[in-house]
Coordinates of C-alpha atoms and ligand atoms in Angstrom, one line a residue:
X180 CA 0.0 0.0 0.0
X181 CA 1.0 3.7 -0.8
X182 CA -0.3 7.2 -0.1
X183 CA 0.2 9.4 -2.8
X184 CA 2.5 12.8 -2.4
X185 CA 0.5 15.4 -0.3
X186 CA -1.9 17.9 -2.2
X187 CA 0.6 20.8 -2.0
X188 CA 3.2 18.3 -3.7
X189 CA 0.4 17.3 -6.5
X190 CA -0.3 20.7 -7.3
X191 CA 3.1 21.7 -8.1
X192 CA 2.9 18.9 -11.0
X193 CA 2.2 20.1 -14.2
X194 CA -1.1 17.8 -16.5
X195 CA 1.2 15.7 -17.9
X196 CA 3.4 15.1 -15.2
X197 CA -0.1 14.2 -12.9
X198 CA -0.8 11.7 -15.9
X199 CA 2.7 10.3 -15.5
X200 CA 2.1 9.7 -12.0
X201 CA -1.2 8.6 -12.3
X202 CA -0.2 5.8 -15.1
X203 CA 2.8 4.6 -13.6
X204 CA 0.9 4.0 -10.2
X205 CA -2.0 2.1 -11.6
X206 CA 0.0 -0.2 -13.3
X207 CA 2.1 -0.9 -10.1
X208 CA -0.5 -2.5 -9.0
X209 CA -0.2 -0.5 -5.5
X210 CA -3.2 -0.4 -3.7
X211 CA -3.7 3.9 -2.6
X212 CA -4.5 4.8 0.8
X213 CA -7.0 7.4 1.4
X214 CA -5.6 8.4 5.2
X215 CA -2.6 10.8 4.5
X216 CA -1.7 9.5 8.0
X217 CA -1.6 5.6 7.6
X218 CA 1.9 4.4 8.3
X219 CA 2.8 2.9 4.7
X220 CA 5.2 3.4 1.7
X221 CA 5.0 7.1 0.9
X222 CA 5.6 8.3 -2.7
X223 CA 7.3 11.5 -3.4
X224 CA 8.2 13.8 -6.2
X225 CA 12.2 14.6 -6.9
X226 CA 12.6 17.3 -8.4
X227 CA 16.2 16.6 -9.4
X228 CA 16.4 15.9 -13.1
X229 CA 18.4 12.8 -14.0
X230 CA 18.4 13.4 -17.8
X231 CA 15.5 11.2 -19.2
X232 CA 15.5 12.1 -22.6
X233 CA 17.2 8.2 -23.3
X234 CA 14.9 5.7 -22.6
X235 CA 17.4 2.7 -22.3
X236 CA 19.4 4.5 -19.6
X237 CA 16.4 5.7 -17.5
X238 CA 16.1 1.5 -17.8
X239 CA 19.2 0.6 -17.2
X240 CA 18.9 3.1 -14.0
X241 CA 16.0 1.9 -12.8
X242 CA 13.9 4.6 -13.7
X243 CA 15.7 7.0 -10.9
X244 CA 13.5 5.9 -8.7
X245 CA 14.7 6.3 -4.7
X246 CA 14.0 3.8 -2.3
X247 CA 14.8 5.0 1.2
X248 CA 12.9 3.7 5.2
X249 CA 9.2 3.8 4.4
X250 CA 9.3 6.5 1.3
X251 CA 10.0 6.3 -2.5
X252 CA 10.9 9.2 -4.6
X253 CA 10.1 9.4 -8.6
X254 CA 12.0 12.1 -10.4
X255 CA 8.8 14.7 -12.2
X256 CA 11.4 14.2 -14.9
X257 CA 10.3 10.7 -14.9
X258 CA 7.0 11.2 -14.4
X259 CA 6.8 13.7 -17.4
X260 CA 8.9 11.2 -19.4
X261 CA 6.8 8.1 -19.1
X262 CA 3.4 10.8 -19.5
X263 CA 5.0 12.0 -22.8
X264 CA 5.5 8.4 -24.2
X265 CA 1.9 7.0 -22.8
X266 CA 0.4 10.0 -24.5
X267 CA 2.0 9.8 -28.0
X268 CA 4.1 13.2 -27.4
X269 CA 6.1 12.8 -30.1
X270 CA 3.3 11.9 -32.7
X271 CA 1.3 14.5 -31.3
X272 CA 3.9 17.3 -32.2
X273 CA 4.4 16.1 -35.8
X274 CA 3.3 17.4 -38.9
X275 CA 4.5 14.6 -41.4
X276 CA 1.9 12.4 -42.6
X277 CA 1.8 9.7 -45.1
X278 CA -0.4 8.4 -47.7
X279 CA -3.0 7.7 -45.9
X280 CA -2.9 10.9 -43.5
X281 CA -1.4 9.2 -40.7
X282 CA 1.6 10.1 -38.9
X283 CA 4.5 8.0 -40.2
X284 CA 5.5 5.3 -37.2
X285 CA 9.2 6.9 -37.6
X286 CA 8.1 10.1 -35.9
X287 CA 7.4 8.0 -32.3
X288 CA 10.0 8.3 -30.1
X289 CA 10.2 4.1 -29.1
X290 CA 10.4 3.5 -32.7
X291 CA 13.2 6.1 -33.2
X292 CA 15.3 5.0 -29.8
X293 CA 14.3 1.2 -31.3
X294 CA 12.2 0.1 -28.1
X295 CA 8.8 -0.7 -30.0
X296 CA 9.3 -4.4 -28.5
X297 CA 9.9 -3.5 -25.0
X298 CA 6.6 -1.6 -22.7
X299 CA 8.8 0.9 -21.2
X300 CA 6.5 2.5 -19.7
X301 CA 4.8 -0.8 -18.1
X302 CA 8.4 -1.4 -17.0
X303 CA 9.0 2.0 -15.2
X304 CA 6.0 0.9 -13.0
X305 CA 7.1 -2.7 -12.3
X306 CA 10.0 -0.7 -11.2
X307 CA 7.9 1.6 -9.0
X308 CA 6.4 -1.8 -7.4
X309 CA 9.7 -2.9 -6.3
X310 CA 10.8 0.2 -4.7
X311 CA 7.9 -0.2 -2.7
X312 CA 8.3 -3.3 -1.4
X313 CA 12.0 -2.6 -0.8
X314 CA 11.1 0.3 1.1
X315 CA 8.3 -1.0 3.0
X316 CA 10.1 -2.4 5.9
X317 CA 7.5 -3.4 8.2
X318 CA 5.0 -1.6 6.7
X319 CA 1.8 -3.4 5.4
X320 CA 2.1 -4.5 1.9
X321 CA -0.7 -4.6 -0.8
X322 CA -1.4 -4.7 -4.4
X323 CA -4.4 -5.4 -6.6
X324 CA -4.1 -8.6 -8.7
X325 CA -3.7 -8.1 -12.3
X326 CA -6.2 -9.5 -13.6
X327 CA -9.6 -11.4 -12.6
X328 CA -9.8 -15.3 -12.4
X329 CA -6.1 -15.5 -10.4
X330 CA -4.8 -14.9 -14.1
X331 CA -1.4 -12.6 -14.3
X332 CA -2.1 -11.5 -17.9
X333 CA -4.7 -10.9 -20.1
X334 CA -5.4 -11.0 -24.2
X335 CA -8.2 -9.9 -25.9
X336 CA -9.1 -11.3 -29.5
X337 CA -10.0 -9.0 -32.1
X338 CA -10.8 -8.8 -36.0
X339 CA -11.9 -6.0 -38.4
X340 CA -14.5 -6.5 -40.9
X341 CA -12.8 -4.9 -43.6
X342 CA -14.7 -7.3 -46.6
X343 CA -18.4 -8.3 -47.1
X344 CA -19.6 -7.4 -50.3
X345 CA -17.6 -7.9 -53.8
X346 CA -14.8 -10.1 -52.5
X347 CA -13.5 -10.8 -56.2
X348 CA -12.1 -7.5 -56.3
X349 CA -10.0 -8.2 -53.1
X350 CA -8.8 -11.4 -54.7
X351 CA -7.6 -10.0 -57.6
X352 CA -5.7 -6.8 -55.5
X353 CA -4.4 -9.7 -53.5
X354 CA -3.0 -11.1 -56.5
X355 CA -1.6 -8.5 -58.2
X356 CA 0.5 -7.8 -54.6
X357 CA 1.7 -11.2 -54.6
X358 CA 2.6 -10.8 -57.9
X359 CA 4.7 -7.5 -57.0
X360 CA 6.6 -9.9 -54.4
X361 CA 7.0 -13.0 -56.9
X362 CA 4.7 -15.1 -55.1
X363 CA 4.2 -17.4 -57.6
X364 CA 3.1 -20.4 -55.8
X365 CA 0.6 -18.7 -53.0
X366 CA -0.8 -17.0 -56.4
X367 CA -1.7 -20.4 -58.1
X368 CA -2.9 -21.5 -54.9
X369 CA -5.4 -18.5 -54.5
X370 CA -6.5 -18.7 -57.9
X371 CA -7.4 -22.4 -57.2
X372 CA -9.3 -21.4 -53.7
X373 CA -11.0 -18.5 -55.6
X374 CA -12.1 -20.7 -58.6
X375 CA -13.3 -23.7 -56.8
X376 CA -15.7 -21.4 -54.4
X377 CA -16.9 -19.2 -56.7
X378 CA -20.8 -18.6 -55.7
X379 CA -20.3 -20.1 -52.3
X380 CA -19.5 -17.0 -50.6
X381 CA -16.0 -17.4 -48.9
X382 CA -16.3 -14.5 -46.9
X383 CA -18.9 -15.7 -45.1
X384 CA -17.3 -19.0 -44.9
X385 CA -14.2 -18.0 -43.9
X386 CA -15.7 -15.5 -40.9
X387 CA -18.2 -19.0 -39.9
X388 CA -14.7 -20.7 -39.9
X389 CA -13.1 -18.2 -37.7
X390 CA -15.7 -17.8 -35.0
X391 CA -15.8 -22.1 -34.9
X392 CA -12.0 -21.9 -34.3
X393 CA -12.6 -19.4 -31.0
X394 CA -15.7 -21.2 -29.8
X395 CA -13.9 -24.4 -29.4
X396 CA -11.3 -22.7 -27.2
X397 CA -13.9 -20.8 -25.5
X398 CA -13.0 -17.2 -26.6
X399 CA -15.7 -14.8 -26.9
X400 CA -13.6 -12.0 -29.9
X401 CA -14.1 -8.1 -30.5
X402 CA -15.5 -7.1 -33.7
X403 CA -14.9 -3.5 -35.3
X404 CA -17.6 -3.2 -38.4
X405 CA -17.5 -0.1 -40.9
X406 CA -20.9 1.8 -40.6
X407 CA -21.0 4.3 -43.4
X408 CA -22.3 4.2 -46.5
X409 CA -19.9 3.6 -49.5
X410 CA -19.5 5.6 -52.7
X411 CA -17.1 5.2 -55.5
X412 CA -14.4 6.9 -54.3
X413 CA -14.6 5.2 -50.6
X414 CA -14.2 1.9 -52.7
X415 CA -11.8 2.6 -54.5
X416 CA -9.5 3.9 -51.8
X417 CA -10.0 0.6 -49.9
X418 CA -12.0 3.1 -47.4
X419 CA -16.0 2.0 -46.8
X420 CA -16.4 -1.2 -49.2
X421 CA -20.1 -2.3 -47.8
X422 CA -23.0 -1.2 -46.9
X423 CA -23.9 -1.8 -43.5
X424 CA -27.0 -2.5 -44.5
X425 CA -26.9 -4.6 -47.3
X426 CA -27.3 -8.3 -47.0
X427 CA -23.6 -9.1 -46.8
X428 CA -23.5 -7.2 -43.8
X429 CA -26.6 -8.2 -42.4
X430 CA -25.8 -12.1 -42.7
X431 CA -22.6 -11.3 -41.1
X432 CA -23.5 -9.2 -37.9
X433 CA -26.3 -11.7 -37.4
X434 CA -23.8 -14.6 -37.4
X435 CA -21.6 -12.4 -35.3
X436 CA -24.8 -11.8 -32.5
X437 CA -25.4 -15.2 -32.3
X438 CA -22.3 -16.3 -31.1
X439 CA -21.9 -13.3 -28.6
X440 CA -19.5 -11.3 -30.1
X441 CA -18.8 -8.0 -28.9
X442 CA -19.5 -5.5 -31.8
X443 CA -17.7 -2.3 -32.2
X444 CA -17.2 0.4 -34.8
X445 CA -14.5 0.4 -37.5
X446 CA -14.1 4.1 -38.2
X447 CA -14.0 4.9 -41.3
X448 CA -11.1 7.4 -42.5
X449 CA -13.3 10.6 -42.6
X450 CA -14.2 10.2 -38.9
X451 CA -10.6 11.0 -38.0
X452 CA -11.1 14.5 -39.6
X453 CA -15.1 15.0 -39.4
X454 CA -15.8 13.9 -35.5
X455 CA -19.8 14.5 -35.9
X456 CA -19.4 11.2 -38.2
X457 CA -17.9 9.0 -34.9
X458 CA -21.5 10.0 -33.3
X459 CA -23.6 9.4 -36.4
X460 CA -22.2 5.4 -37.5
X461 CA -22.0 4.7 -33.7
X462 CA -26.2 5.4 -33.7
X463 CA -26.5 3.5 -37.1
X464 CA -24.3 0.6 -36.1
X465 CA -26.7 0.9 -32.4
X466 CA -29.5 0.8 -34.3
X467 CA -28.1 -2.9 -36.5
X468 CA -27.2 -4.1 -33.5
X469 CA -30.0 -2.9 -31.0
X470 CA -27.3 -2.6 -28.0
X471 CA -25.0 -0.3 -26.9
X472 CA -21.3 0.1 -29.5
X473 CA -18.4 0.6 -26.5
X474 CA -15.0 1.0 -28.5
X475 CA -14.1 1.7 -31.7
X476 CA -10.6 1.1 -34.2
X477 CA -9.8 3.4 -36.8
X478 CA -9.6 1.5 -40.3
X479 CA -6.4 1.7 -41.6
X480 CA -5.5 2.6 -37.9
X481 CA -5.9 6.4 -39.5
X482 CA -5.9 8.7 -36.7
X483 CA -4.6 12.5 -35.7
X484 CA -2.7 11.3 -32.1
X485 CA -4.5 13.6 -29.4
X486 CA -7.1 14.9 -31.6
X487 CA -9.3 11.6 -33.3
X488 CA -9.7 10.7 -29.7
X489 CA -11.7 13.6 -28.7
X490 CA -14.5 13.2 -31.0
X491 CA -14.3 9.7 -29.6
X492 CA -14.8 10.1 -26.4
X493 CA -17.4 13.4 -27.2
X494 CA -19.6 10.5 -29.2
X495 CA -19.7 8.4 -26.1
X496 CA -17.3 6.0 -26.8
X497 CA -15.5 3.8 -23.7
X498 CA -12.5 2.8 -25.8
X499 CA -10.5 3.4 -28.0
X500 CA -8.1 0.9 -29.7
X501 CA -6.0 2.1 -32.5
X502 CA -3.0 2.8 -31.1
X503 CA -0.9 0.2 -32.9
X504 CA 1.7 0.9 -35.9
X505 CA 0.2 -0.3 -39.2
X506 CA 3.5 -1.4 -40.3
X507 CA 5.4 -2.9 -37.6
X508 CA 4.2 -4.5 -34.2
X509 CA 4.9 -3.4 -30.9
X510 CA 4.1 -0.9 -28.4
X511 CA 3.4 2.3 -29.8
X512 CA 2.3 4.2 -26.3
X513 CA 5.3 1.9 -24.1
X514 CA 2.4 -0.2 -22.3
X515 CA 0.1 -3.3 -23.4
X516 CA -2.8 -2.3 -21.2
X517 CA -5.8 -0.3 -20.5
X518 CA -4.9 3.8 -19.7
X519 CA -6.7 6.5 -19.6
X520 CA -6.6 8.7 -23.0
X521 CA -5.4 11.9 -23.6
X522 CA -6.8 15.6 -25.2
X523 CA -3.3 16.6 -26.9
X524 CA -5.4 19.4 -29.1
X525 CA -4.8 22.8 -28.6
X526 CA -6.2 24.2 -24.7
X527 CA -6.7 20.5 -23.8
X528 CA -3.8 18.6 -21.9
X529 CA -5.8 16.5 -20.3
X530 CA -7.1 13.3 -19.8
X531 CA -10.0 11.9 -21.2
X532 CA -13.2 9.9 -20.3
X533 CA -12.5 7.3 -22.5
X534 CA -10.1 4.4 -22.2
X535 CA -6.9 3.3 -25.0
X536 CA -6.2 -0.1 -25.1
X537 CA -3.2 -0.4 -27.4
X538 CA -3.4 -2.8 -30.7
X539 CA 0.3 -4.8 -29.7
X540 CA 0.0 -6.8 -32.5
X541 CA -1.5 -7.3 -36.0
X542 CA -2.0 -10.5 -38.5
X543 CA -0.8 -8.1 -41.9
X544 CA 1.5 -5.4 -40.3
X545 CA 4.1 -8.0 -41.5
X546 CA 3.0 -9.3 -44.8
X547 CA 1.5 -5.2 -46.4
X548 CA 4.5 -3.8 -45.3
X549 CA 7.6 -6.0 -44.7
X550 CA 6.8 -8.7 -47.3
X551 CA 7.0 -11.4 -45.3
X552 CA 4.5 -13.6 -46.3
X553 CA 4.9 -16.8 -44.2
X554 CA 2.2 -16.5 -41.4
X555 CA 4.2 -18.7 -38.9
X556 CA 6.6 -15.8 -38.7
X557 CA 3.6 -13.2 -38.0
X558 CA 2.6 -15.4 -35.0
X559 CA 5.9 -16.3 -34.0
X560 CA 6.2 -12.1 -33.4
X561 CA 2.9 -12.0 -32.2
X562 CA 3.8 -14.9 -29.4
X563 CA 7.4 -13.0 -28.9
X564 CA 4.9 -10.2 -27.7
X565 CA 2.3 -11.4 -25.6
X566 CA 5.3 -12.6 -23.6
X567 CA 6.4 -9.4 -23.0
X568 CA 2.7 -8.5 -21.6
X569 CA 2.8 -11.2 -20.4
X570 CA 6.1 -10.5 -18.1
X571 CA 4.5 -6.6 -17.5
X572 CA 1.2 -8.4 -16.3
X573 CA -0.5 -6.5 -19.1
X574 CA -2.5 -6.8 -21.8
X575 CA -2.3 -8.3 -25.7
X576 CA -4.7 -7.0 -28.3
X577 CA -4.1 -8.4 -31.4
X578 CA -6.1 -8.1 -34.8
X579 CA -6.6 -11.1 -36.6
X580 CA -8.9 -9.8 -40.3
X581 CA -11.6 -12.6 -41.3
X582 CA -10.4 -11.9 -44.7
X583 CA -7.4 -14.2 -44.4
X584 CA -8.6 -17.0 -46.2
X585 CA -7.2 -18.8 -49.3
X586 CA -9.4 -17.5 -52.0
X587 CA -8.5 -13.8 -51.0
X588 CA -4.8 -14.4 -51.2
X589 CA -4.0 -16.1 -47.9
X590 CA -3.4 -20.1 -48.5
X591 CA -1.8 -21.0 -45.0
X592 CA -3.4 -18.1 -42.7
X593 CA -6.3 -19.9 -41.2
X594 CA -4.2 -22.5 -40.3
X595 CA -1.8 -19.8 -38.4
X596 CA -4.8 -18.2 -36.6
X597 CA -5.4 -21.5 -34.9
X598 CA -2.2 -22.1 -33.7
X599 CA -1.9 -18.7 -32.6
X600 CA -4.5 -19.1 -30.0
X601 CA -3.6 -22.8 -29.3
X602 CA 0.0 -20.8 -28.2
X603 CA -1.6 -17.8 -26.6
X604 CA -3.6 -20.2 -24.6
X605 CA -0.7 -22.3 -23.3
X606 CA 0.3 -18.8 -21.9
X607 CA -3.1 -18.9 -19.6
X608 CA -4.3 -15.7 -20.2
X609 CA -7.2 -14.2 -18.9
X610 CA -9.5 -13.7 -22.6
X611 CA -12.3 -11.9 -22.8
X612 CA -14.2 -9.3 -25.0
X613 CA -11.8 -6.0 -24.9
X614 CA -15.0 -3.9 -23.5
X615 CA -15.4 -6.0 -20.4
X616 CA -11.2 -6.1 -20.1
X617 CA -11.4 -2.1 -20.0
X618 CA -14.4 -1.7 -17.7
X619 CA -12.4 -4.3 -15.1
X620 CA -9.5 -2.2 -15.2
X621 CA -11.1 0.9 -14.8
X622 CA -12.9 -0.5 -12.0
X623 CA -9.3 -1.6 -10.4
X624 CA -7.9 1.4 -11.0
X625 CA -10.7 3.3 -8.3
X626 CA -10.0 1.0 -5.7
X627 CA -9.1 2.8 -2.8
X628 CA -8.1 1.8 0.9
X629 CA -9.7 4.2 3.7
X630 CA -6.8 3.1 6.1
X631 CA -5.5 0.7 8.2
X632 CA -7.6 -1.4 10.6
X633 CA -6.7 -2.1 14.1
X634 CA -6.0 -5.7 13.4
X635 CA -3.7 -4.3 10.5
X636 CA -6.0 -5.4 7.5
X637 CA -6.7 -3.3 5.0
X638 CA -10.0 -1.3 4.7
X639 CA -10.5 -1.6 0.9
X640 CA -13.3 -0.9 -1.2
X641 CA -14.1 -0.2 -4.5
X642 CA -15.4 2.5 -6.4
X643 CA -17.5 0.9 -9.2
X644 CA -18.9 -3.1 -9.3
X645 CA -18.0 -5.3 -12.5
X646 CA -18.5 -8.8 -13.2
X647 CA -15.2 -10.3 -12.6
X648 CA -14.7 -9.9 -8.9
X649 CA -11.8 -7.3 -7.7
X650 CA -9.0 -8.6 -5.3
X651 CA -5.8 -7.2 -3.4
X652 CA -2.8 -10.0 -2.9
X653 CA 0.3 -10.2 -1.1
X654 CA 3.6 -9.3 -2.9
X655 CA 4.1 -12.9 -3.7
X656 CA 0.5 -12.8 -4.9
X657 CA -0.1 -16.0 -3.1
X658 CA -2.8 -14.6 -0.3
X659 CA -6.1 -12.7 -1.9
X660 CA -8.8 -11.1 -0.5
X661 CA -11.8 -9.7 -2.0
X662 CA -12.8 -6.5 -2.5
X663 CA -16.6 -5.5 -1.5
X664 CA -18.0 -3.1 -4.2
X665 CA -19.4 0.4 -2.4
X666 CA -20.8 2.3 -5.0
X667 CA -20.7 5.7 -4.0
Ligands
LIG791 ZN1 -9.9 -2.0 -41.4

């Protein structure tokens, strides 16, 4: 257990560097004490400044962090540092963008200091965690378990519904890219596929095939559905290819309902410029669906860092999750997990009502844009990474696209996606539709300790109820208790 600096010492802290703080002790896991007077682990702002500016010496250094008898001090360098990577700083203040409007993944500052692989930020707080317990003495001990279920990571399934309607068209762009890389062999392949299912539909085939591979390993996935209507020029820019509407669609969100799939918008690219447009397809997809959309993915992942979010959140939105690279995978805000989003437009510096749970990995950030077209090597990345949540105790969210089938181009892919989850499994992840993963850890993040009882227990309680029951643990995570919900 913790008490937070004192109010004097949080209001010298500038937004950021309160955001800084905020993430780093949420994802320590350190349960916050209300009673400024409680005799536990203290955390204090330095206001020395270490030189933060490289990431892998901060690392090396332990994040400057200062243990000392029943207090631990964090550098406001630090805390400004790990704010500025969780908020996409460096994205934020560029004006470069590429084809497709979106600023180039050179321009982050984990790509540039070549730390995509490695959740910094997620690291700085397991760093915080130690100090703590190094500095606790005999000082009670607590921390809220990572995850519900006894589980110390979580992953969350999802998939974009990018095809529905004319998949001929995709097959042949397919083709003509595997032609560009001298595929010749997964080219007579997908011509065979394409040929021999010609008026059977293998969109709707493939997605059927897709949803039996997850309910045989008991995962319930996250779906992200376009909701505009297409023209012309949408179709040809690979933009909205469907109507929502038509009976593609309809055949598909039914199939998707039936197996209890969370469904979730896709924006399309001119939401990321024209915000009344995130409000208007989240009604009409609403209205398909007749319940409630909760997140949203940007297709294409295209996005203005700091500024898309906003008319997110403003359209009543609970999460976002777009925050991935397109062309490479990794961790594009330092942290596979659930954090609170940030207002980066101009008078805002703040954070945001709504929640960003980072895209870590995705099935074609490989194949579009490296040319590497053997799936086993996506998944072998896309394992590589959920270990590295998994050491963090965070979270995976990777995008798998129904799409991956033989006759659209993709001989060996559905193959891959089962293995991937037979590996991901092995890991024992907690899995779970992203919308109920965000609302458990927003629920841990408000639970609060009032202060220390006489017979030296806790007196915890938590802010908001969700399904999966809360719990605080030991350090060696071995004793739990539960947490009794007191809504307020
Ligand atoms: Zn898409």
């Amino acid at each position: 257990m913790i008490t937070l600096p004192n109010r004097e010492a949080l209001s010298s802290l500038s937004p950021l560097e309160r955001f800084g703080l905020d993430v780093l002790v949420d994802l320590s896991r350190c349960a916050i004490v209300e009673d400024p007077a409680a005799d536990v682990v203290r955390v204090a702002i330095a206001d020395p400044d270490p030189k933060v500016a490289d990431l892998r010496a901060c690392a090396a250094q332990g994040w400057y962090i200062e243990r000392s008898d029943g207090v631990v001090r964090v550098p406001r360098a630090i805390l400004r540092r790990v704010a500025e990577i969780a908020t996409g700083a460096a994205e934020r203040r560029s004006t470069a963008r590429d084809r497709f409007g979106r600023v180039p993944s050179g321009e982050n500052e984990l790509v540039q200091q070549n730390l995509v692989a490695e959740p910094v930020v997620a690291d700085a707080a397991a760093r915080l965690r130690e100090a703590v317990v190094a500095s606790a003495d005999r000082r009670p001990t607590a921390f809220l378990t990572p995850w519900p279920d006894g589980k110390r990571w979580a992953a969350a399934i999802t998939h974009d519904l990018d095809v529905v309607d004319l998949w001929p068209v995709f097959t042949a762009l397919r083709m003509a890219e595997l032609a560009r890389k001298g595929q010749v062999r997964r080219i007579a392949r997908t011509a065979w596929s394409a040929i021999t299912t010609i008026g059977r539909n293998p969109v709707q085939r493939a997605l059927r095939a897709l949803l039996d591979a997850e309910r045989e390993r008991s995962i319930v996935p996250s779906w992200f559905v376009l909701c505009g209507t297409p023209t012309f020029r949408t179709m040809r820019a690979g933009d909205l290819t469907y109507h929502p509407e038509g009976r593609g669609a309809t055949a598909a969100l039914r199939t998707l309902q039936d197996r209890g799939c969370e469904i979730n918008l896709h924006g399309s690219f001119a939401t990321s410029d024209d915000h009344a447009l995130f409000a208007e397809q989240r009604r009409r997809l609403a209205g398909l669906t007749q319940s409630p959309v909760l997140g949203v993915r940007q297709h294409f992942l295209r996005m203005r860092p700091g500024e898309t979010i906003r008319g997110m959140a403003a359209a009543g939105f609970r999460y976002d999750t777009t925050a991935g690279f397109p062309d490479r995978n990794g961790f594009r805000l330092g942290v596979g997990d659930v954090i609170p989003a940030w207002d980066g437009a101009g008078g805002g510096e703040q954070p945001l009502d709504i929640q960003e749970a980072p895209v870590i990995w995705m099935d074609r950030a490989l194949s579009k844009y490296a040319g590497i077209e053997d799936p086993d090597a996506w998944i072998t990345e896309g394992i590589a990474l959920a270990d590295a949540c998994r050491a963090t105790e965070g979270l995976w969210v990777g995008v798998w696209h129904p799409n991956l089938t033989p006759a659209l181009g993709f001989p060996d892919a559905p193959a891959a996606f089962a293995a991937l989850l037979d590996r991901l499994l092995a890991r024992q992840p907690f899995v779970a539709p992203l919308g109920r993963l965000v609302e458990w850890r927003v629920a841990r993040r408000g639970v609060r300790v009032r202060g220390i009882l006489p017979d030296g227990r806790p007196d915890v309680y938590a802010t908001r109820s969700v399904t999966d029951p809360l719990t605080l643990e030991d350090v060696s995570g071995a004793r739990r208790h539960s947490i009794p919900a007191t809504p307020r």
